[in-house]
Amino acid sequence: MDEGAFDVVVIGTGLTESIAAAALSKAGFKVGHLDQNPYYGGDEASLFLDEFVQWSKDGAQSSGCSSFSRSGETLPQSRQYSISLSPSIIPSTGPLISSLIASGVSRYGGFRLVDQFGIYNSSGTVRRVPGNKEDIFKNKNISLVDKRRLMRFLMFASGDFEDKNELKGNETTPYVDFLKRVFSLNDEIASTISYALSYCLSPADTTLPALQRLRRYLRSAGRYGSSPFLVGHYGSSGEIAQGFCRAAAVSGGVYILGQSISSIIPSPPSDTTPNPRNYTIRLKDFPDPLTCDIIISSQQYVPSELASHTKHVGTSVSSEAESVETTTVTSTNYTSIARCIAIIDRPLTFSASQDGQDDDSSETADDDEDAELDKDPTESQTTNSNPNPKLKPPTPVDAGVLVFPPSCLPNGLATEFSVTAFIVGDSTMSTPKEKWIIYLSTPISKDDTSSADPETILRPYLDATLRLASPDSSNPPSDAPKSIKPLFTTFYLQSCPLDASSASTSSSTNASTQTATSASTPTYLITPSLPLLPIPSSPDEAATNAERVFWEAVRTLKGSRMSRQSRHRRSRSMPGGVEVEVETEADTETETETETEREIESFWPPLEQPEEEDDS
């Protein structure tokens, strides 16, 4: 058996590609998985700090990243940091969680609840975002009338609202306007719902997708705890992608990392060699070629000469794939993202404000449920310094999200889009003890992309976030600084991935020059691009896209094998001029493989249960 012959070769180990590779491998296909990088995860990778610095110098261009500015090269214990190239949080119910459980990959990693959410007000304070009904009714900053209106809206949003009168005719209405006009919510509550609960990016985001996102998040709360979101250990998406690669390898997948592709040559239609494959792939500094029936990759890896062989796996859900709501924020108003990564050595608290007031001063240590939910390994360090033992000390943020609505900072430049700050600490296994990573991101208006400076845009928001730092216990409170200086910062721009429709249009010229035969049976599948924002979108979108790619690959492999079978049925002349068909060994192999494909009925096969030992 040719060890270099595969049913499928997947190029790139991004989250979508890794999930698809694991599913195909578990389904019985022979999968080869390639990546020119020496690490897993592709554009969603998790890198050590020294790797990230090197990536920003050498490899960032291939991911569409540019305009880097950095303070500091590296830090002690740099390999204890897991820097995510695509920071994200995972809804507790949804396609990715379903795939993690059904595939068994959830056993390969750990997860933590994202348990603190805040929204920055124009007054310079941070308000904790209510996570459930009890939080709403305990909140003394919301009037009784507003609480009733808010509860009415949340009951509406958590149900099946598609046919409700409140939504009819408002599907494309700006979401903030819908909340104010239909449910009479005030500006502050409407802003909190839009940007901190529904994760809208701008006031122009429409109502229906925002409501669908909010419903999924509301229904996620309570599955693993009070929060609807999880974050994976060691950088989340990159580590999860590696987990799916491990699952593929356990099922027979072959991995080759750190090798660039030198050529991909399609087989001619007239090829009659025994059991031919559709493509021959040669790698630099790798002795043997690889052959395969189909290739799966993102648009960035497709050679221009193979344009006619490609098929963009669409966003419509196939009959076999799980039906998932289209909840991604889509916008033609931005084409890039400004990002900042900062490392600090002092914890942040959302209960603090710029003027030193405590928004959660009404909470007491007797609130057992909240105390348990807010329990943190660093809490004991601050308890003794609490001047009032009845008041619960503010809990440091170790996994939290802070949202800056548009125009909330007087000196901020993000007037059209919101800014998101995602904070992770050592409980996520992403930092050494008593260190934290802050990820800041915001879309850049299409008109401002050419002149945008990411540091100029995000620096005011980083400074505002740093002013939430807890006082240094070694200094008297009066001498505590208003903000802290990061140990490491980097700012950069990231271009949004090319839309599949745009890519399809741009390749139409090349496609017209190819043969009709290859164009009619495309065997190079292009995975849909992932949204860069909002931060809960990309994990579920990756799992949904992977399922679509899986079923498309199954259908394409079946067609490819049937074509190969027909090409290898030879006619032999018998006495009397009678023509008979002779079945070759390759035909028998193909028929057996086709029978195997017909048995594929689900995205993930049932997990094997460990056998119980017989005590007798």
Coordinates of C-alpha atoms in Angstrom, one line a residue:
M1 CA 0.0 0.0 0.0
D2 CA 1.3 3.5 -0.9
E3 CA 1.9 5.3 2.3
G4 CA 1.9 8.7 0.4
A5 CA -1.6 8.1 -1.1
F6 CA -4.5 9.8 0.7
D7 CA -8.2 10.2 0.2
V8 CA -8.0 13.8 1.4
V9 CA -5.1 16.2 2.0
V10 CA -6.0 19.1 4.2
I11 CA -3.8 22.2 4.0
G12 CA -3.6 24.4 7.1
T13 CA -4.4 23.5 10.7
G14 CA -6.9 26.2 11.4
L15 CA -9.9 25.4 13.6
T16 CA -12.2 24.7 10.6
E17 CA -9.7 22.5 8.8
S18 CA -8.7 20.6 12.0
I19 CA -12.3 19.8 12.9
A20 CA -13.0 18.6 9.3
A21 CA -9.8 16.5 9.3
A22 CA -10.8 14.8 12.5
A23 CA -14.3 14.0 11.3
L24 CA -13.1 12.6 8.0
S25 CA -10.4 10.5 9.7
K26 CA -12.9 9.1 12.2
A27 CA -15.2 8.3 9.3
G28 CA -12.6 6.0 7.8
F29 CA -10.9 8.1 5.2
K30 CA -7.2 8.3 4.9
V31 CA -6.3 11.9 5.7
G32 CA -3.0 13.8 5.3
H33 CA -2.8 17.1 7.1
L34 CA -0.1 19.7 6.1
D35 CA 0.9 23.0 7.5
Q36 CA 3.8 25.2 6.5
N37 CA 4.1 26.4 10.1
P38 CA 5.9 24.4 12.8
Y39 CA 2.8 24.8 15.1
Y40 CA -0.9 23.8 15.0
G41 CA -3.8 26.3 14.7
G42 CA -3.0 28.4 11.6
D43 CA -4.5 31.9 12.0
E44 CA -6.1 30.7 15.3
A45 CA -2.9 29.4 16.8
S46 CA -1.7 29.8 20.4
L47 CA 1.9 30.8 20.6
F48 CA 4.5 31.1 23.3
L49 CA 5.5 34.8 23.8
D50 CA 8.8 34.3 22.1
E51 CA 7.1 32.6 19.2
F52 CA 4.6 35.4 19.0
V53 CA 7.4 38.0 18.8
Q54 CA 9.1 36.0 16.0
W55 CA 5.7 35.5 14.2
S56 CA 5.1 39.3 14.3
K57 CA 8.5 39.8 12.6
D58 CA 8.4 37.0 10.0
G59 CA 5.1 35.2 9.6
A60 CA 2.4 37.8 10.3
Q61 CA 2.1 38.9 6.7
S62 CA 0.6 35.6 5.6
S63 CA -2.2 36.1 8.1
G64 CA -3.0 39.6 6.8
C65 CA -1.4 41.3 9.8
S66 CA 0.7 44.5 9.5
S67 CA 1.6 47.9 11.1
F68 CA 3.2 46.3 14.2
S69 CA 4.5 48.5 17.0
R70 CA 5.9 46.8 20.1
S71 CA 7.3 47.7 23.5
G72 CA 9.5 45.0 24.9
E73 CA 10.9 41.9 23.2
T74 CA 10.3 39.1 25.6
L75 CA 9.7 38.4 29.3
P76 CA 11.0 35.8 31.8
Q77 CA 9.0 32.6 31.6
S78 CA 8.1 33.5 28.0
R79 CA 7.1 29.9 27.3
Q80 CA 4.5 29.9 30.0
Y81 CA 2.4 32.5 28.0
S82 CA -0.1 31.3 25.4
I83 CA -0.8 34.2 23.1
S84 CA -3.9 33.6 21.0
L85 CA -3.8 35.0 17.4
S86 CA -7.6 34.8 17.5
P87 CA -8.9 35.4 21.0
S88 CA -12.4 34.2 21.4
I89 CA -14.9 32.8 23.9
I90 CA -17.1 29.8 23.4
P91 CA -20.9 29.6 24.0
S92 CA -21.8 26.8 26.4
T93 CA -24.3 25.4 23.9
G94 CA -23.6 25.4 20.2
P95 CA -21.8 23.6 17.3
L96 CA -18.3 23.7 18.8
I97 CA -19.3 22.3 22.2
S98 CA -21.3 19.6 20.5
S99 CA -18.3 18.6 18.3
L100 CA -16.0 18.7 21.3
I101 CA -18.2 16.3 23.2
A102 CA -19.3 14.0 20.3
S103 CA -15.7 13.6 19.0
G104 CA -14.2 13.1 22.5
V105 CA -11.8 16.0 22.0
S106 CA -13.1 17.6 25.1
R107 CA -11.1 15.1 27.1
Y108 CA -7.8 16.5 25.6
G109 CA -8.1 19.9 27.1
G110 CA -9.5 22.0 29.9
F111 CA -12.0 24.9 30.0
R112 CA -12.9 27.7 32.4
L113 CA -16.0 29.8 32.7
V114 CA -15.8 33.4 31.6
D115 CA -17.4 34.8 34.7
Q116 CA -17.1 38.5 34.6
F117 CA -18.6 40.9 32.1
G118 CA -18.5 44.7 32.3
I119 CA -19.5 47.7 30.1
Y120 CA -17.7 51.0 30.2
N121 CA -19.9 54.1 30.6
S122 CA -19.3 57.5 29.3
S123 CA -19.2 58.7 33.0
G124 CA -15.9 56.8 33.3
T125 CA -17.3 53.9 35.4
V126 CA -17.6 50.2 34.7
R127 CA -20.9 48.5 35.3
R128 CA -21.1 44.8 35.8
V129 CA -23.4 43.2 33.2
P130 CA -26.3 41.3 34.9
G131 CA -26.0 37.6 34.1
N132 CA -29.4 36.3 35.2
K133 CA -32.8 37.3 36.7
E134 CA -31.5 37.4 40.2
D135 CA -28.7 39.8 39.2
I136 CA -31.2 42.1 37.6
F137 CA -33.5 42.3 40.6
K138 CA -30.6 42.8 43.0
N139 CA -29.2 45.6 40.9
K140 CA -30.0 48.9 42.7
N141 CA -28.9 51.0 39.7
I142 CA -32.0 49.9 37.7
S143 CA -35.4 51.3 38.6
L144 CA -38.3 49.0 39.2
V145 CA -40.0 50.1 35.9
D146 CA -36.9 49.5 33.9
K147 CA -36.5 46.0 35.5
R148 CA -40.0 45.0 34.4
R149 CA -39.3 46.3 30.9
L150 CA -35.9 44.5 30.8
M151 CA -37.4 41.2 32.0
R152 CA -40.2 41.5 29.4
F153 CA -37.6 41.8 26.7
L154 CA -35.4 39.0 28.0
M155 CA -38.4 36.7 28.1
F156 CA -39.1 37.7 24.5
A157 CA -35.5 37.2 23.4
S158 CA -35.1 33.8 25.0
G159 CA -38.1 32.4 23.2
D160 CA -39.2 31.7 19.7
F161 CA -39.6 35.3 18.6
E162 CA -39.5 34.9 14.8
D163 CA -43.3 35.1 14.4
K164 CA -44.0 37.5 17.2
N165 CA -45.6 40.9 16.5
E166 CA -42.8 42.8 18.1
L167 CA -40.4 41.6 15.4
K168 CA -42.5 41.8 12.3
G169 CA -41.2 44.5 10.0
N170 CA -38.2 45.2 12.3
E171 CA -35.9 42.4 11.2
T172 CA -33.5 44.8 9.5
T173 CA -34.1 47.7 11.9
P174 CA -31.0 48.9 13.8
Y175 CA -31.0 46.8 17.0
V176 CA -30.5 49.7 19.4
D177 CA -33.5 51.6 17.9
F178 CA -35.6 48.4 18.1
L179 CA -34.8 48.0 21.8
K180 CA -35.7 51.6 22.6
R181 CA -38.8 51.9 20.4
V182 CA -40.5 48.5 20.8
F183 CA -39.5 47.7 24.5
S184 CA -39.1 51.3 25.8
L185 CA -35.6 50.5 27.2
N186 CA -33.5 53.5 28.2
D187 CA -30.2 54.4 26.5
E188 CA -28.0 52.7 29.1
I189 CA -29.9 49.4 29.2
A190 CA -30.2 49.3 25.4
S191 CA -26.5 49.9 25.1
T192 CA -25.7 47.2 27.5
I193 CA -27.9 44.7 25.7
S194 CA -26.6 45.6 22.3
Y195 CA -22.8 45.6 23.0
A196 CA -22.3 43.5 26.1
L197 CA -25.0 40.8 25.8
S198 CA -25.7 40.6 22.0
Y199 CA -22.1 41.6 21.0
C200 CA -23.1 44.0 18.4
L201 CA -20.2 46.0 16.8
S202 CA -22.0 49.2 15.8
P203 CA -25.3 51.0 16.1
A204 CA -26.1 49.9 12.6
D205 CA -26.2 46.2 13.4
T206 CA -29.6 44.8 12.5
T207 CA -32.1 43.3 14.9
L208 CA -32.7 39.7 13.7
P209 CA -29.1 38.4 13.8
A210 CA -28.5 40.2 17.2
L211 CA -31.6 38.6 18.7
Q212 CA -30.5 35.2 17.4
R213 CA -27.1 35.6 19.0
L214 CA -28.6 36.8 22.3
R215 CA -31.1 33.9 22.4
R216 CA -28.2 31.4 22.0
Y217 CA -26.2 33.1 24.7
L218 CA -29.2 33.2 27.1
R219 CA -29.9 29.5 26.6
S220 CA -26.2 28.7 27.2
A221 CA -26.3 30.2 30.7
G222 CA -26.6 27.5 33.4
R223 CA -25.2 24.6 31.5
Y224 CA -21.8 24.7 33.2
G225 CA -22.4 27.6 35.6
S226 CA -24.0 31.0 35.6
S227 CA -22.0 32.3 32.7
P228 CA -23.0 31.4 29.1
F229 CA -19.3 31.4 27.9
L230 CA -16.2 29.2 28.3
V231 CA -12.6 29.8 27.4
G232 CA -10.2 27.0 26.6
H233 CA -7.0 26.6 28.5
Y234 CA -3.7 27.5 26.8
G235 CA -5.1 30.0 24.4
S236 CA -8.5 28.4 23.6
S237 CA -8.9 28.1 19.8
G238 CA -5.3 27.2 19.0
E239 CA -5.2 24.5 21.6
I240 CA -8.7 23.2 20.6
A241 CA -7.5 22.9 17.0
Q242 CA -4.5 20.9 18.2
G243 CA -6.9 18.6 20.1
F244 CA -8.9 17.9 16.9
C245 CA -5.6 17.2 15.1
R246 CA -4.7 14.7 17.8
A247 CA -8.1 13.0 17.3
A248 CA -7.4 12.7 13.6
A249 CA -4.0 11.3 14.2
V250 CA -5.4 8.7 16.6
S251 CA -7.8 7.6 13.8
G252 CA -4.9 7.3 11.3
G253 CA -4.4 10.8 10.1
V254 CA -0.8 11.7 9.0
Y255 CA 0.7 15.1 10.0
I256 CA 3.5 17.0 8.3
L257 CA 4.3 20.4 9.8
G258 CA 6.9 23.0 9.0
Q259 CA 7.1 22.0 5.3
S260 CA 6.1 24.4 2.4
I261 CA 4.4 23.1 -0.7
S262 CA 6.5 23.4 -3.8
S263 CA 3.8 22.3 -6.3
I264 CA 0.3 20.8 -6.7
I265 CA -0.1 19.0 -10.0
P266 CA -3.6 17.7 -11.1
S267 CA -3.7 14.4 -12.8
P268 CA -4.8 14.5 -16.5
P269 CA -8.3 13.1 -17.2
S270 CA -6.7 10.6 -19.6
D271 CA -4.6 9.0 -16.8
T272 CA -5.2 5.2 -16.8
T273 CA -2.5 4.1 -14.4
P274 CA -3.7 1.7 -11.7
N275 CA -5.7 3.4 -9.0
P276 CA -4.7 7.0 -9.9
R277 CA -5.3 10.0 -7.6
N278 CA -6.4 13.4 -8.7
Y279 CA -3.5 15.4 -7.3
T280 CA 0.2 15.0 -6.8
I281 CA 1.7 17.3 -4.0
R282 CA 5.4 17.9 -3.6
L283 CA 6.9 19.5 -0.5
K284 CA 10.1 21.3 -0.2
D285 CA 12.9 19.3 1.5
F286 CA 10.6 16.2 1.6
P287 CA 11.6 13.3 -0.5
D288 CA 8.4 11.6 -1.5
P289 CA 5.4 13.1 -3.3
L290 CA 1.9 12.9 -1.8
T291 CA -1.2 11.9 -3.9
C292 CA -4.8 12.5 -3.0
D293 CA -8.4 12.5 -4.4
I294 CA -9.4 15.8 -3.0
I295 CA -7.8 18.8 -1.3
I296 CA -9.3 21.0 1.4
S297 CA -7.8 24.4 2.3
S298 CA -8.6 28.1 2.9
Q299 CA -8.5 30.5 0.0
Q300 CA -5.0 31.7 0.8
Y301 CA -3.4 28.4 -0.1
V302 CA -5.0 27.9 -3.5
P303 CA -2.6 28.2 -6.5
S304 CA -4.1 30.4 -9.2
E305 CA -3.6 27.7 -11.9
L306 CA -6.0 25.4 -9.9
A307 CA -8.9 27.9 -9.8
S308 CA -11.1 25.8 -12.0
H309 CA -10.7 22.8 -9.8
T310 CA -12.0 24.6 -6.7
K311 CA -15.4 24.8 -5.1
H312 CA -16.2 27.3 -2.3
V313 CA -18.1 25.4 0.4
G314 CA -21.1 27.7 0.8
T315 CA -22.8 29.1 3.9
S316 CA -26.1 27.3 3.2
V317 CA -26.6 24.4 5.5
S318 CA -26.8 21.0 3.7
S319 CA -29.4 18.5 4.4
E320 CA -27.0 16.4 6.5
A321 CA -25.4 19.3 8.4
E322 CA -26.8 20.6 11.7
S323 CA -29.1 23.5 11.2
V324 CA -27.5 26.6 12.8
E325 CA -28.8 30.1 12.9
T326 CA -26.8 32.7 10.9
T327 CA -25.8 34.8 13.9
T328 CA -22.5 36.2 12.6
V329 CA -22.2 40.0 12.4
T330 CA -21.8 40.9 8.7
S331 CA -20.7 44.3 7.7
T332 CA -19.4 45.9 4.6
N333 CA -18.3 49.0 6.6
Y334 CA -14.9 47.5 7.7
T335 CA -12.2 45.5 6.2
S336 CA -9.6 45.3 9.0
I337 CA -9.3 45.0 12.8
A338 CA -7.1 47.0 15.1
R339 CA -5.6 44.7 17.8
C340 CA -3.6 45.2 21.0
I341 CA -2.0 42.6 23.2
A342 CA -0.8 43.7 26.6
I343 CA 0.7 41.8 29.5
I344 CA 0.3 43.1 33.1
D345 CA 1.3 42.0 36.5
R346 CA -1.5 43.5 38.5
P347 CA -5.1 42.3 38.6
L348 CA -8.0 44.3 37.2
T349 CA -11.5 44.7 38.9
F350 CA -14.6 45.7 37.1
S351 CA -16.1 47.0 40.3
A352 CA -13.5 49.8 40.3
S353 CA -14.0 53.1 38.4
Q354 CA -11.8 55.9 37.4
D355 CA -12.9 58.0 40.4
G356 CA -12.3 55.1 42.8
Q357 CA -15.9 54.3 43.5
D358 CA -17.1 50.8 44.0
D359 CA -20.1 49.9 41.9
D360 CA -20.7 46.6 43.9
S361 CA -20.6 48.1 47.3
S362 CA -24.1 46.9 48.0
E363 CA -23.1 43.3 47.8
T364 CA -22.2 41.6 51.1
A365 CA -20.1 38.6 51.9
D366 CA -23.3 36.8 53.0
D367 CA -24.4 36.4 49.4
D368 CA -23.4 32.8 49.2
E369 CA -24.3 32.2 45.6
D370 CA -22.5 35.2 44.3
A371 CA -19.5 34.6 46.6
E372 CA -19.3 31.1 45.2
L373 CA -19.6 32.2 41.6
D374 CA -17.1 35.0 42.1
K375 CA -14.6 32.8 44.0
D376 CA -11.1 33.3 42.7
P377 CA -7.7 31.9 43.8
T378 CA -6.5 35.5 44.5
E379 CA -9.5 36.5 46.6
S380 CA -7.8 35.5 49.9
Q381 CA -4.9 37.9 49.1
T382 CA -7.3 40.9 49.3
T383 CA -9.7 39.8 52.0
N384 CA -7.6 41.0 54.9
S385 CA -7.2 44.5 53.4
N386 CA -11.0 45.0 53.2
P387 CA -11.8 47.9 55.6
N388 CA -15.4 46.7 56.0
P389 CA -15.6 42.9 56.6
K390 CA -19.3 43.0 55.7
L391 CA -18.6 44.1 52.2
K392 CA -17.3 41.5 49.8
P393 CA -14.0 42.7 48.3
P394 CA -13.9 43.2 44.5
T395 CA -13.0 40.0 42.7
P396 CA -10.0 40.3 40.4
V397 CA -10.8 39.5 36.7
D398 CA -9.1 36.3 35.6
A399 CA -11.4 35.5 32.7
G400 CA -13.6 38.5 31.7
V401 CA -14.9 40.7 28.9
L402 CA -15.1 44.5 29.1
V403 CA -16.9 46.3 26.3
F404 CA -16.5 49.9 25.3
P405 CA -19.6 51.1 23.3
P406 CA -18.9 53.6 20.5
S407 CA -18.0 57.1 21.6
C408 CA -17.9 56.2 25.3
L409 CA -14.4 57.6 25.8
P410 CA -14.0 61.4 25.4
N411 CA -10.6 60.9 23.9
G412 CA -11.4 57.7 22.1
L413 CA -11.3 57.4 18.3
A414 CA -13.7 54.4 18.1
T415 CA -16.9 56.4 17.4
E416 CA -18.4 54.1 14.9
F417 CA -17.6 50.7 16.4
S418 CA -17.3 49.2 19.9
V419 CA -14.0 48.1 21.4
T420 CA -13.7 44.8 23.2
A421 CA -11.2 44.0 26.0
F422 CA -10.8 40.3 26.8
I423 CA -8.8 39.6 30.0
V424 CA -7.3 36.2 30.9
G425 CA -5.1 35.1 33.8
D426 CA -3.3 32.1 35.1
S427 CA -6.5 30.2 35.8
T428 CA -6.9 29.8 32.0
M429 CA -3.3 28.3 31.9
S430 CA -2.4 31.1 29.5
T431 CA 0.0 33.1 31.8
P432 CA 2.4 32.5 34.7
K433 CA 1.0 33.1 38.2
E434 CA 0.0 36.7 38.9
K435 CA 0.3 37.8 35.2
W436 CA -2.6 38.7 32.9
I437 CA -3.1 39.2 29.2
I438 CA -5.4 41.9 27.8
Y439 CA -6.6 41.5 24.2
L440 CA -8.2 44.7 22.7
S441 CA -9.9 44.7 19.3
T442 CA -12.1 47.0 17.2
P443 CA -13.1 47.1 13.6
I444 CA -11.6 49.9 11.4
S445 CA -13.9 51.8 9.1
K446 CA -13.3 51.0 5.4
D447 CA -12.7 54.7 4.7
D448 CA -10.0 54.8 7.5
T449 CA -8.1 51.6 6.8
S450 CA -5.3 53.1 4.7
S451 CA -4.4 55.8 7.3
A452 CA -5.3 53.8 10.4
D453 CA -2.7 53.5 13.2
P454 CA -3.7 50.7 15.6
E455 CA -1.8 52.2 18.5
T456 CA -3.4 55.6 18.1
I457 CA -6.8 54.0 18.0
L458 CA -6.5 51.6 20.9
R459 CA -4.1 53.3 23.3
P460 CA -6.9 55.3 25.0
Y461 CA -8.9 52.1 25.6
L462 CA -5.8 50.3 27.0
D463 CA -5.1 53.2 29.3
A464 CA -8.8 53.1 30.5
T465 CA -8.6 49.4 31.1
L466 CA -5.3 49.7 33.0
R467 CA -6.9 52.3 35.4
L468 CA -9.1 49.4 36.6
A469 CA -6.0 47.8 38.3
S470 CA -6.3 46.9 41.9
P471 CA -4.1 48.9 44.3
D472 CA -0.7 47.5 45.0
S473 CA -1.0 45.9 48.5
S474 CA 2.6 46.9 49.2
N475 CA 1.8 50.6 48.9
P476 CA -0.6 52.7 51.0
P477 CA -3.9 53.3 49.2
S478 CA -3.2 57.0 48.9
D479 CA 0.1 56.3 47.1
A480 CA -1.4 53.7 44.7
P481 CA -1.0 54.8 41.1
K482 CA -4.1 55.4 39.0
S483 CA -3.0 53.0 36.3
I484 CA -0.1 50.6 35.7
K485 CA 2.5 50.2 33.1
P486 CA 2.3 47.0 31.0
L487 CA 5.2 44.6 30.9
F488 CA 4.7 44.0 27.2
T489 CA 2.5 45.6 24.5
T490 CA 2.0 45.2 20.8
F491 CA -0.4 46.9 18.4
Y492 CA -1.2 45.8 14.9
L493 CA -3.8 45.7 12.1
Q494 CA -5.4 42.5 10.8
S495 CA -7.1 42.4 7.4
C496 CA -10.5 40.6 7.3
P497 CA -10.3 37.4 5.2
L498 CA -11.4 37.6 1.6
D499 CA -15.1 36.8 1.3
A500 CA -15.8 33.5 -0.6
S501 CA -18.0 35.3 -3.2
S502 CA -15.2 37.8 -3.9
A503 CA -12.7 35.1 -4.2
S504 CA -14.9 33.2 -6.6
T505 CA -15.4 36.3 -8.7
S506 CA -11.7 37.0 -8.8
S507 CA -10.9 33.5 -10.0
S508 CA -13.5 33.4 -12.7
T509 CA -11.0 34.5 -15.4
N510 CA -8.6 31.7 -14.6
A511 CA -11.4 29.2 -14.4
S512 CA -12.6 30.0 -17.9
T513 CA -9.3 28.9 -19.4
Q514 CA -9.5 25.4 -17.8
T515 CA -11.2 22.3 -19.3
A516 CA -14.9 21.8 -18.8
T517 CA -14.2 18.4 -17.4
S518 CA -12.3 19.6 -14.4
A519 CA -14.6 22.5 -13.8
S520 CA -17.7 20.2 -13.7
T521 CA -16.2 18.0 -11.0
P522 CA -14.3 20.3 -8.6
T523 CA -12.1 18.3 -6.2
Y524 CA -10.4 21.2 -4.4
L525 CA -12.7 22.4 -1.6
I526 CA -12.2 25.9 -0.1
T527 CA -13.3 26.4 3.5
P528 CA -15.3 29.5 4.4
S529 CA -13.4 32.3 6.2
L530 CA -14.1 32.9 9.9
P531 CA -15.4 36.2 11.3
L532 CA -12.7 38.0 13.3
L533 CA -15.3 39.7 15.5
P534 CA -17.4 39.5 17.7
I535 CA -15.3 37.3 20.0
P536 CA -18.0 34.6 20.6
S537 CA -18.6 34.0 16.8
S538 CA -15.6 32.3 15.3
P539 CA -15.5 29.1 17.4
D540 CA -19.1 28.1 16.5
E541 CA -18.7 29.3 13.0
A542 CA -15.6 27.1 12.6
A543 CA -17.5 24.0 13.7
T544 CA -20.5 24.8 11.5
N545 CA -18.2 25.3 8.5
A546 CA -16.3 22.1 9.2
E547 CA -19.5 20.1 9.1
R548 CA -20.4 21.6 5.8
V549 CA -16.9 20.8 4.5
F550 CA -17.2 17.3 5.8
W551 CA -20.4 16.5 3.9
E552 CA -19.2 18.1 0.8
A553 CA -16.0 16.1 1.0
V554 CA -17.9 12.9 1.4
R555 CA -20.0 13.6 -1.7
T556 CA -16.9 14.6 -3.7
L557 CA -15.0 11.5 -2.7
K558 CA -17.9 9.3 -3.7
G559 CA -18.0 11.0 -7.1
S560 CA -14.3 10.8 -7.5
R561 CA -14.2 7.1 -6.8
M562 CA -17.1 6.4 -9.1
S563 CA -15.2 8.3 -11.8
R564 CA -12.0 6.3 -11.1
Q565 CA -14.0 3.1 -11.2
S566 CA -15.4 3.9 -14.6
R567 CA -11.9 4.8 -15.9
H568 CA -10.6 1.4 -14.9
R569 CA -13.2 -0.9 -16.4
R570 CA -11.5 -2.2 -19.5
S571 CA -13.1 -4.0 -22.4
R572 CA -11.5 -7.2 -23.7
S573 CA -12.3 -8.8 -27.1
M574 CA -13.4 -12.4 -26.9
P575 CA -13.7 -14.9 -29.7
G576 CA -16.6 -14.0 -32.0
G577 CA -16.1 -10.2 -31.4
V578 CA -17.9 -10.2 -28.1
E579 CA -16.8 -7.4 -25.8
V580 CA -16.8 -8.1 -22.0
E581 CA -16.0 -5.9 -19.0
V582 CA -13.1 -7.0 -16.9
E583 CA -13.0 -5.9 -13.3
T584 CA -9.6 -4.9 -12.0
E585 CA -8.2 -5.0 -8.4
A586 CA -8.6 -1.3 -8.2
D587 CA -12.3 -1.6 -9.1
T588 CA -12.9 -4.0 -6.2
E589 CA -11.1 -1.6 -3.8
T590 CA -13.2 1.3 -5.0
E591 CA -16.5 -0.5 -4.7
T592 CA -15.6 -1.5 -1.1
E593 CA -14.7 2.1 -0.3
T594 CA -18.0 3.3 -1.8
E595 CA -19.9 0.8 0.3
T596 CA -18.1 2.3 3.4
E597 CA -19.1 5.8 2.4
R598 CA -22.8 4.8 2.2
E599 CA -22.7 3.9 5.9
I600 CA -21.8 7.5 7.0
E601 CA -24.9 8.8 8.6
S602 CA -23.6 11.4 11.1
F603 CA -20.9 14.0 11.4
W604 CA -19.3 12.1 14.3
P605 CA -19.5 8.4 14.8
P606 CA -20.6 7.1 18.3
L607 CA -17.8 7.2 20.8
E608 CA -16.4 3.8 21.9
Q609 CA -17.3 3.2 25.5
P610 CA -14.6 1.5 27.6
E611 CA -15.4 -2.1 28.4
E612 CA -16.4 -2.8 31.9
E613 CA -14.3 -5.5 33.7
D614 CA -16.1 -8.7 34.6
D615 CA -15.7 -9.1 38.4
S616 CA -16.6 -12.8 38.1

